[in-house]
mmCIF file of C-alpha atoms in Angstrom:
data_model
loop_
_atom_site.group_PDB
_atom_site.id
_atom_site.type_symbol
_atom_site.label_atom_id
_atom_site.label_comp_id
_atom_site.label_asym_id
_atom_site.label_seq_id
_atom_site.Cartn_x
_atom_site.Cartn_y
_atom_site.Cartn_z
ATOM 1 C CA UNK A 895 75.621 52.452 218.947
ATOM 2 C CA UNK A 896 78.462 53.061 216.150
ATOM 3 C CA UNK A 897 81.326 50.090 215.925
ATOM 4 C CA UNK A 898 84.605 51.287 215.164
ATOM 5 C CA UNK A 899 87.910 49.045 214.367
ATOM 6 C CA UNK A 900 90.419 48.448 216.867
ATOM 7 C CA UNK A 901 93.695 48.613 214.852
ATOM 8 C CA UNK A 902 96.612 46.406 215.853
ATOM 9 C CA UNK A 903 100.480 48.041 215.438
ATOM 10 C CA UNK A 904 100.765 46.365 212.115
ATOM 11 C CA UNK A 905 97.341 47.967 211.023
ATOM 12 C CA UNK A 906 95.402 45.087 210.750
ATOM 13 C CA UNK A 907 91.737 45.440 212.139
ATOM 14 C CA UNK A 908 91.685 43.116 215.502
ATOM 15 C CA UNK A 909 87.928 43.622 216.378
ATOM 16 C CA UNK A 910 85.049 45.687 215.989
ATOM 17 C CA UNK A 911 83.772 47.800 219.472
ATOM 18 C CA UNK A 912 81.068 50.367 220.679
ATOM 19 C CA UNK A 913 82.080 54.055 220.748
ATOM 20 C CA UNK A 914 81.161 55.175 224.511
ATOM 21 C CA UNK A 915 77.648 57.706 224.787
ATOM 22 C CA UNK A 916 80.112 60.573 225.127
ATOM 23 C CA UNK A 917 80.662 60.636 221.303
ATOM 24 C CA UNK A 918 76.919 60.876 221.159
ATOM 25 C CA UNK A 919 77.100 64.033 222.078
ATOM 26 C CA UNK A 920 75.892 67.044 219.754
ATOM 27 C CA UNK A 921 78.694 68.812 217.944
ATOM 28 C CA UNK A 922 78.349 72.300 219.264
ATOM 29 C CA UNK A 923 81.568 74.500 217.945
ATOM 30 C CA UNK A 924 80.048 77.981 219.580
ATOM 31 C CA UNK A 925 80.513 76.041 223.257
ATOM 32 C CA UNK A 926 84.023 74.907 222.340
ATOM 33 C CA UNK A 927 85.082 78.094 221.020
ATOM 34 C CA UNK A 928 84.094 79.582 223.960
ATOM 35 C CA UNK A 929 85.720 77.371 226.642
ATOM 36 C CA UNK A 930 88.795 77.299 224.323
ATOM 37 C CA UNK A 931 88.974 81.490 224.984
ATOM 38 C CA UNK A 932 88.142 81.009 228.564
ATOM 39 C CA UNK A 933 90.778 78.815 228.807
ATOM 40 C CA UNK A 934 93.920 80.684 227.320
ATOM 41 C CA UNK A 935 91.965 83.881 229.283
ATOM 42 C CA UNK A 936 92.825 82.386 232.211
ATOM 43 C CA UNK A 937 96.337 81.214 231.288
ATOM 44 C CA UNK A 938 97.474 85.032 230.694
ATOM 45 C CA UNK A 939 100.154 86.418 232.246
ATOM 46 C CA UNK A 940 99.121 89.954 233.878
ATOM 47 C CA UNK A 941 101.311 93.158 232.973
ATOM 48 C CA UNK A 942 101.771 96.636 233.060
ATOM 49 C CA UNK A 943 103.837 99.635 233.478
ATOM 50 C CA UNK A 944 104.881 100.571 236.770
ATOM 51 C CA UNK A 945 102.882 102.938 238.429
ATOM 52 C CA UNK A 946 105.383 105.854 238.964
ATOM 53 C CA UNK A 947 106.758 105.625 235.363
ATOM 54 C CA UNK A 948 106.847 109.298 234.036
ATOM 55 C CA UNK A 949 106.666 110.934 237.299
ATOM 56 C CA UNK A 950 109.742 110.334 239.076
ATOM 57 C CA UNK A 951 110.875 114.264 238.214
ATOM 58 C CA UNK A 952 110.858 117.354 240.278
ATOM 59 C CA UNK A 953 108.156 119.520 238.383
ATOM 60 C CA UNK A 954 106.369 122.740 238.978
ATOM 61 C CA UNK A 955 103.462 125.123 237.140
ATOM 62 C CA UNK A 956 102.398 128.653 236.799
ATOM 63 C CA UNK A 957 99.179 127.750 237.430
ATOM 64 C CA UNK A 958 96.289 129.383 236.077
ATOM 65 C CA UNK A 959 95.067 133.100 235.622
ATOM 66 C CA UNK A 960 98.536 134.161 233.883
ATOM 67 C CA UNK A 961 98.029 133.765 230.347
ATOM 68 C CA UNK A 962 101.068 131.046 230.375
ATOM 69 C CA UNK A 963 101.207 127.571 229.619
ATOM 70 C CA UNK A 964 100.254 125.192 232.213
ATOM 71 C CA UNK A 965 102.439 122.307 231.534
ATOM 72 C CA UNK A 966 104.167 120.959 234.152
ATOM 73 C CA UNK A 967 107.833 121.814 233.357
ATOM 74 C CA UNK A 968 111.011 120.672 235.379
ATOM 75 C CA UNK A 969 112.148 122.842 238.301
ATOM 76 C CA UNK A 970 116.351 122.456 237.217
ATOM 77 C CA UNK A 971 115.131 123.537 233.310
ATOM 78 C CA UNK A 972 112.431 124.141 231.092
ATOM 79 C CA UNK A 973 111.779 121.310 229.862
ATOM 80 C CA UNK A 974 108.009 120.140 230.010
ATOM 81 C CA UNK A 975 107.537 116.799 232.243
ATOM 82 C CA UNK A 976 105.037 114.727 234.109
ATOM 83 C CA UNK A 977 102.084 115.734 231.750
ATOM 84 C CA UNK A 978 100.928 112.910 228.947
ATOM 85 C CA UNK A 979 100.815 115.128 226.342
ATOM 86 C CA UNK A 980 104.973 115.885 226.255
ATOM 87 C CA UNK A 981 107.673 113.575 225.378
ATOM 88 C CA UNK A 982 108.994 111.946 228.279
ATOM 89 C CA UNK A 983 105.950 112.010 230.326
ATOM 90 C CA UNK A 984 103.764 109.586 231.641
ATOM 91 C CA UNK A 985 101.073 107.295 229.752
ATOM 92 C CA UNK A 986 97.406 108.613 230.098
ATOM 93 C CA UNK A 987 95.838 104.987 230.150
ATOM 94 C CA UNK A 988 98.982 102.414 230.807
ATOM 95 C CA UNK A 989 98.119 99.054 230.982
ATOM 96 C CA UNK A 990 97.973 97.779 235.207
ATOM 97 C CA UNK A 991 99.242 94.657 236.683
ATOM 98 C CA UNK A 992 96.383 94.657 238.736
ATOM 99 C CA UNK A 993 94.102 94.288 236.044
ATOM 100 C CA UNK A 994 91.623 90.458 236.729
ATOM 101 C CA UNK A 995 92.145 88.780 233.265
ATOM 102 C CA UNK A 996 90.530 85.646 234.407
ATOM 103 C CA UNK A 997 86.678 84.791 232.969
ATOM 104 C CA UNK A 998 84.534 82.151 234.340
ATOM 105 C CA UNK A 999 82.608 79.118 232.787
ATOM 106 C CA UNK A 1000 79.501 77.182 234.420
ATOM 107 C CA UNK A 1001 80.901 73.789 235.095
ATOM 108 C CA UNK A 1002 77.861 72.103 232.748
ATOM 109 C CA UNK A 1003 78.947 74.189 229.792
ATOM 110 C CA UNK A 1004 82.540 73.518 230.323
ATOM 111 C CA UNK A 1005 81.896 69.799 230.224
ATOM 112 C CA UNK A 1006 79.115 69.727 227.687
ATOM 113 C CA UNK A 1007 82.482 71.505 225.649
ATOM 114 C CA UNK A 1008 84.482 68.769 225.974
ATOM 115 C CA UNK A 1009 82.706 66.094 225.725
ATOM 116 C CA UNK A 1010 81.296 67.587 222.422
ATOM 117 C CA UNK A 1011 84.925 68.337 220.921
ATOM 118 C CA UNK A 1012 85.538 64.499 221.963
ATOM 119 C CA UNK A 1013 82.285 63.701 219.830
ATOM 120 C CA UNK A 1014 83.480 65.734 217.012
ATOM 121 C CA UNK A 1015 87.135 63.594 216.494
ATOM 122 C CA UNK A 1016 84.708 60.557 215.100
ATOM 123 C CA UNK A 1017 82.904 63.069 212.291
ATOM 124 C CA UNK A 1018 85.124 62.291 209.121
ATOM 125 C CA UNK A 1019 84.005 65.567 207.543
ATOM 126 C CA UNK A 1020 84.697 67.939 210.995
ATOM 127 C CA UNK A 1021 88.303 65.812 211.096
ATOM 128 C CA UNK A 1022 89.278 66.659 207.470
ATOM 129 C CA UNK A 1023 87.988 69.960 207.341
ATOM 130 C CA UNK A 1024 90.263 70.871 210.188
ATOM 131 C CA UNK A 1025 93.780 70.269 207.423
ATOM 132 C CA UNK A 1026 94.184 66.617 208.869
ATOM 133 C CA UNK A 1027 95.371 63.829 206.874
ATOM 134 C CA UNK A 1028 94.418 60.603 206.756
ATOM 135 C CA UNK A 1029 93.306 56.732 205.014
ATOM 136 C CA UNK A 1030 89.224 57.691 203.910
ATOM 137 C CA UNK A 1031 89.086 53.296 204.763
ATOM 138 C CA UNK A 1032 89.591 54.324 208.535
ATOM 139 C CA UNK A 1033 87.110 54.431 211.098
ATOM 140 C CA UNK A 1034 87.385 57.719 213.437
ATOM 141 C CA UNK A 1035 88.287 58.230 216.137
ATOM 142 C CA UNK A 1036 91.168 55.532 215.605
ATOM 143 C CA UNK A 1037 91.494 53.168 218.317
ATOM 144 C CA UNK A 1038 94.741 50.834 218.831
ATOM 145 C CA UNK A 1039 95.272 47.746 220.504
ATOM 146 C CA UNK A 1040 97.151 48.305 224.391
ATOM 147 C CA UNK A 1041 100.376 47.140 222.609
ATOM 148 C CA UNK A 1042 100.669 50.542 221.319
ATOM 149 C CA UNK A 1043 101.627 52.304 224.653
ATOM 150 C CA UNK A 1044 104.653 50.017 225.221
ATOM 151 C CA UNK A 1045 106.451 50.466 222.078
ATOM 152 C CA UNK A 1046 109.569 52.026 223.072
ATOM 153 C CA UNK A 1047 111.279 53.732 220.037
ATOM 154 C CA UNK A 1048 110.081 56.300 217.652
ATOM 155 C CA UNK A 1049 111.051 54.283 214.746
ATOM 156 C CA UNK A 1050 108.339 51.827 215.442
ATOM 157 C CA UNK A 1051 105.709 54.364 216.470
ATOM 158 C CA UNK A 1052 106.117 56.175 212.684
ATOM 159 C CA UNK A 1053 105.666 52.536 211.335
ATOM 160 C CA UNK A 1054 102.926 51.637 212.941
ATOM 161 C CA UNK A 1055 101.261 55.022 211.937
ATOM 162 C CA UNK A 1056 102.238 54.298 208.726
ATOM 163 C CA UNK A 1057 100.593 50.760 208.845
ATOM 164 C CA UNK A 1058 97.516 52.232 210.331
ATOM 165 C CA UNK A 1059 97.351 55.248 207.322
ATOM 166 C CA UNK A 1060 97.550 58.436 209.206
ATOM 167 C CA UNK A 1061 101.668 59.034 209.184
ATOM 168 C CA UNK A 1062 100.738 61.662 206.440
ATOM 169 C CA UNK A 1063 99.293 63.811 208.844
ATOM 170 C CA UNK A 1064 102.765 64.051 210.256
ATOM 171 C CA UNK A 1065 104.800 64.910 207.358
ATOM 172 C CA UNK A 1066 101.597 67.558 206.692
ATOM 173 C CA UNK A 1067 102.980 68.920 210.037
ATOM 174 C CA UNK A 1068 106.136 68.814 209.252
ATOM 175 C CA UNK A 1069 106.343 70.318 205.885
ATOM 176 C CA UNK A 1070 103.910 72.832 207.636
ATOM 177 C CA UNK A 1071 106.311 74.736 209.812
ATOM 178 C CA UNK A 1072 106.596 78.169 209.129
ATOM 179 C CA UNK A 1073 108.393 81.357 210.307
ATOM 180 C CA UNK A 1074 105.945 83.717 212.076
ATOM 181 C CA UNK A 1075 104.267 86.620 210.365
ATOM 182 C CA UNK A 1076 104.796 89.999 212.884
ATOM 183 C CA UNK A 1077 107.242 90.774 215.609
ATOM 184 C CA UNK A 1078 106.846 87.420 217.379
ATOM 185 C CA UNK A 1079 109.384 86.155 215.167
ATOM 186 C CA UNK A 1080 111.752 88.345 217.484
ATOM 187 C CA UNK A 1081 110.095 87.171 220.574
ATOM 188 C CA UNK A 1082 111.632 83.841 221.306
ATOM 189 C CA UNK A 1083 108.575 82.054 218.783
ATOM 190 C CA UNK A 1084 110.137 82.173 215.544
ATOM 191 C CA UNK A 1085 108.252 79.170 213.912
ATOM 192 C CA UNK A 1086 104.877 78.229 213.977
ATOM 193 C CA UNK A 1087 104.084 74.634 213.662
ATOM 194 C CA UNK A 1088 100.415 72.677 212.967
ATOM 195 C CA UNK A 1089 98.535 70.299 215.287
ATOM 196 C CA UNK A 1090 99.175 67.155 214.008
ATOM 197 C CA UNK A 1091 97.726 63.400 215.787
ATOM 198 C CA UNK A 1092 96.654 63.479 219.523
ATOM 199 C CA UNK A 1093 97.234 60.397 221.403
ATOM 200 C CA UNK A 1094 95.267 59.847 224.499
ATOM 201 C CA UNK A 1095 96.002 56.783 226.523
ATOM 202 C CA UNK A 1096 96.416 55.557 230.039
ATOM 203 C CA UNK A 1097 100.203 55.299 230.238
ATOM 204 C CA UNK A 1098 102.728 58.302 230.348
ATOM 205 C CA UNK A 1099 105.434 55.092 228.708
ATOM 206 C CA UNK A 1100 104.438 56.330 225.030
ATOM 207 C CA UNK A 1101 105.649 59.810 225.666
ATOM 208 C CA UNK A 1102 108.958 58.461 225.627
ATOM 209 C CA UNK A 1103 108.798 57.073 221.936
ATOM 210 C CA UNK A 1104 106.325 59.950 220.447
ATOM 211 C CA UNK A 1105 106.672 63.222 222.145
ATOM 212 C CA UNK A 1106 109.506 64.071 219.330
ATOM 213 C CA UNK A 1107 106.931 63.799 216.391
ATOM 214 C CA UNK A 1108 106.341 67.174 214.772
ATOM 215 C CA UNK A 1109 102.999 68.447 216.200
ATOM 216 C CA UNK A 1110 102.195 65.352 218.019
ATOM 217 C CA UNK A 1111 100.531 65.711 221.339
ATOM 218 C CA UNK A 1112 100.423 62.626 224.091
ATOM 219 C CA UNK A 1113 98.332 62.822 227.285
ATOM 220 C CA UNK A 1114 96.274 60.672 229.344
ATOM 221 C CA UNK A 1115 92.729 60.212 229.598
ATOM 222 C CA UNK A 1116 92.074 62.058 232.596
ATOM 223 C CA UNK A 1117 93.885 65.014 231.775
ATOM 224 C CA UNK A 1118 92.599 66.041 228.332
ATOM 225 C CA UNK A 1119 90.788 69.203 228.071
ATOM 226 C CA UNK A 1120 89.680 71.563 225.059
ATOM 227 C CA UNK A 1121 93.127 72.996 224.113
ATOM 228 C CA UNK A 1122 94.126 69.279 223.660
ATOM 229 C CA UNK A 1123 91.201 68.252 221.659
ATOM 230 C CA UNK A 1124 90.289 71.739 219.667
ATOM 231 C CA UNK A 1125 93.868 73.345 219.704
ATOM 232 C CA UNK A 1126 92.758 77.295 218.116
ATOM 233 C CA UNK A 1127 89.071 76.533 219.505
ATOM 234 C CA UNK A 1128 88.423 74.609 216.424
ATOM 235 C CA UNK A 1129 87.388 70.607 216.847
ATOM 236 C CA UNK A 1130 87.924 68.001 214.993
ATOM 237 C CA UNK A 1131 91.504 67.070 215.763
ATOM 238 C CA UNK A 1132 92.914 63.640 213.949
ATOM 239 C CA UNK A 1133 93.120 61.759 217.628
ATOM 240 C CA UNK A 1134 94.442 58.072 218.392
ATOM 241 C CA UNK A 1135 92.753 56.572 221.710
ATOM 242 C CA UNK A 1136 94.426 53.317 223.411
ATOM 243 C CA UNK A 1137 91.318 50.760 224.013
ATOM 244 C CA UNK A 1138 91.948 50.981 227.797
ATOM 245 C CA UNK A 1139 91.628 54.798 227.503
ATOM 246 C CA UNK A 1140 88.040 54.277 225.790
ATOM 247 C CA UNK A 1141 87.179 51.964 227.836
ATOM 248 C CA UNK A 1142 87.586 54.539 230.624
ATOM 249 C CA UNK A 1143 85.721 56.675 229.201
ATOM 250 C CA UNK A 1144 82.272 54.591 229.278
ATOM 251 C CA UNK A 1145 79.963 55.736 231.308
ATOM 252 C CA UNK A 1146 80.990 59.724 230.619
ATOM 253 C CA UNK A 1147 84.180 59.628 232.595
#
């Protein structure tokens, strides 16, 4: 069994307590990458061109045996129509909004996923080579005292991070934002911003005080999956568990 510190708001160490067997788990980063892709597979938005663009004309052809091109051409003109090759016409291989984008996952592997990017946010090394920022005197993953999830303003949530030694992870974040490389820039996602500190607890109250923290994610125990724990299918995120959220998590809940 590994101890790790339970960290009051002021950052002082209140007690020492048993990670659950889920962070026993082997780290396995293939697994997570692939549930990660699964994942935003399944999250896609179908789309396509209709299926009469390019052919709505009135078009006619020779035919064949005269020694004439065969293009299709419009009936009021000559202009060529309908065919793929000519400007105007339709798309050989268009993308269809029929198309199934979804892809499936055995339920074993999709757990033995999660439970292994949980594992991974107590490895020090996996945690820092992932960008994050943090105290090297801190035990991971960093657990607080219940007082945490009723703090109320965001002034007193950056001071008790900065207490604890992992606010730096949040200016990283901050000073991290960037405009977009390519033409997303023009597609309503201008800036791209890091993954800074998950905080997993048992309350939705916290949201209230943290949700405004650059790169800061907040969600409860029973609703974390892989995009919350290995955001780009990488593990290792810098993550902040409540005790009661641990402590339902004994017994590989």
């Amino acid at each position: 069994m590994v101890k790790v510190n339970v960290y009051d708001i002021d950052g002082a160490e209140k007690e020492k307590i048993d990670l659950p067997d889920i962070f026993d788990t082997d780290y396995r980063p293939d697994i997570i990458r692939k549930s990660f892709n699964v994942l935003h597979s399944n999250k896609r938005q179908p789309y396509g061109a209709s299926p009469l663009a390019g052919t709505r004309h009135a078009t006619a052809s020779v035919g064949k045996g005269q020694g004439r091109s065969r293009v299709p051409r419009l009936t009021q003109g000559r202009t060529a129509a309908l065919a793929p090759c000519v400007v105007g016409g339709r798309r050989a291989h268009p993308p269809r909004a029929t198309r199934n984008w979804k892809e499936k996952m055995n339920k074993r592997e999709k757990l033995l996923a999660r439970n292994s990017a949980i594992a991974a946010t107590s490895d020090k090394e996996i945690v820092s080579r992932r960008g994050h920022k943090f105290d090297d005197k801190l035990t991971l993953p960093i657990i607080v005292d219940d007082k945490f999830e009723k703090i109320k303003k965001i002034k007193d949530v950056i001071n008790a991070f900065s207490k604890i030694g992992i606010y730096n992870d949040i200016l990283r974040a901050t000073n991290g934002k960037h405009i977009r490389a390519g033409s997303g820039k023009r597609r309503g996602r201008k800036y791209k911003t890091p993954k800074s500190i998950l905080i997993v607890s048992t309350k939705d109250d916290i949201k209230k005080s943290s949700s405004n923290l650059v790169g800061v994610d907040i969600v409860k125990i029973n609703e974390v999956n892989i995009e919350h724990l290995a955001p780009g299918g990488d593990a290792g995120r810098l993550t902040v568990f409540t005790k009661s959220a641990l402590n339902e998590m004994r017994g590989g809940k």
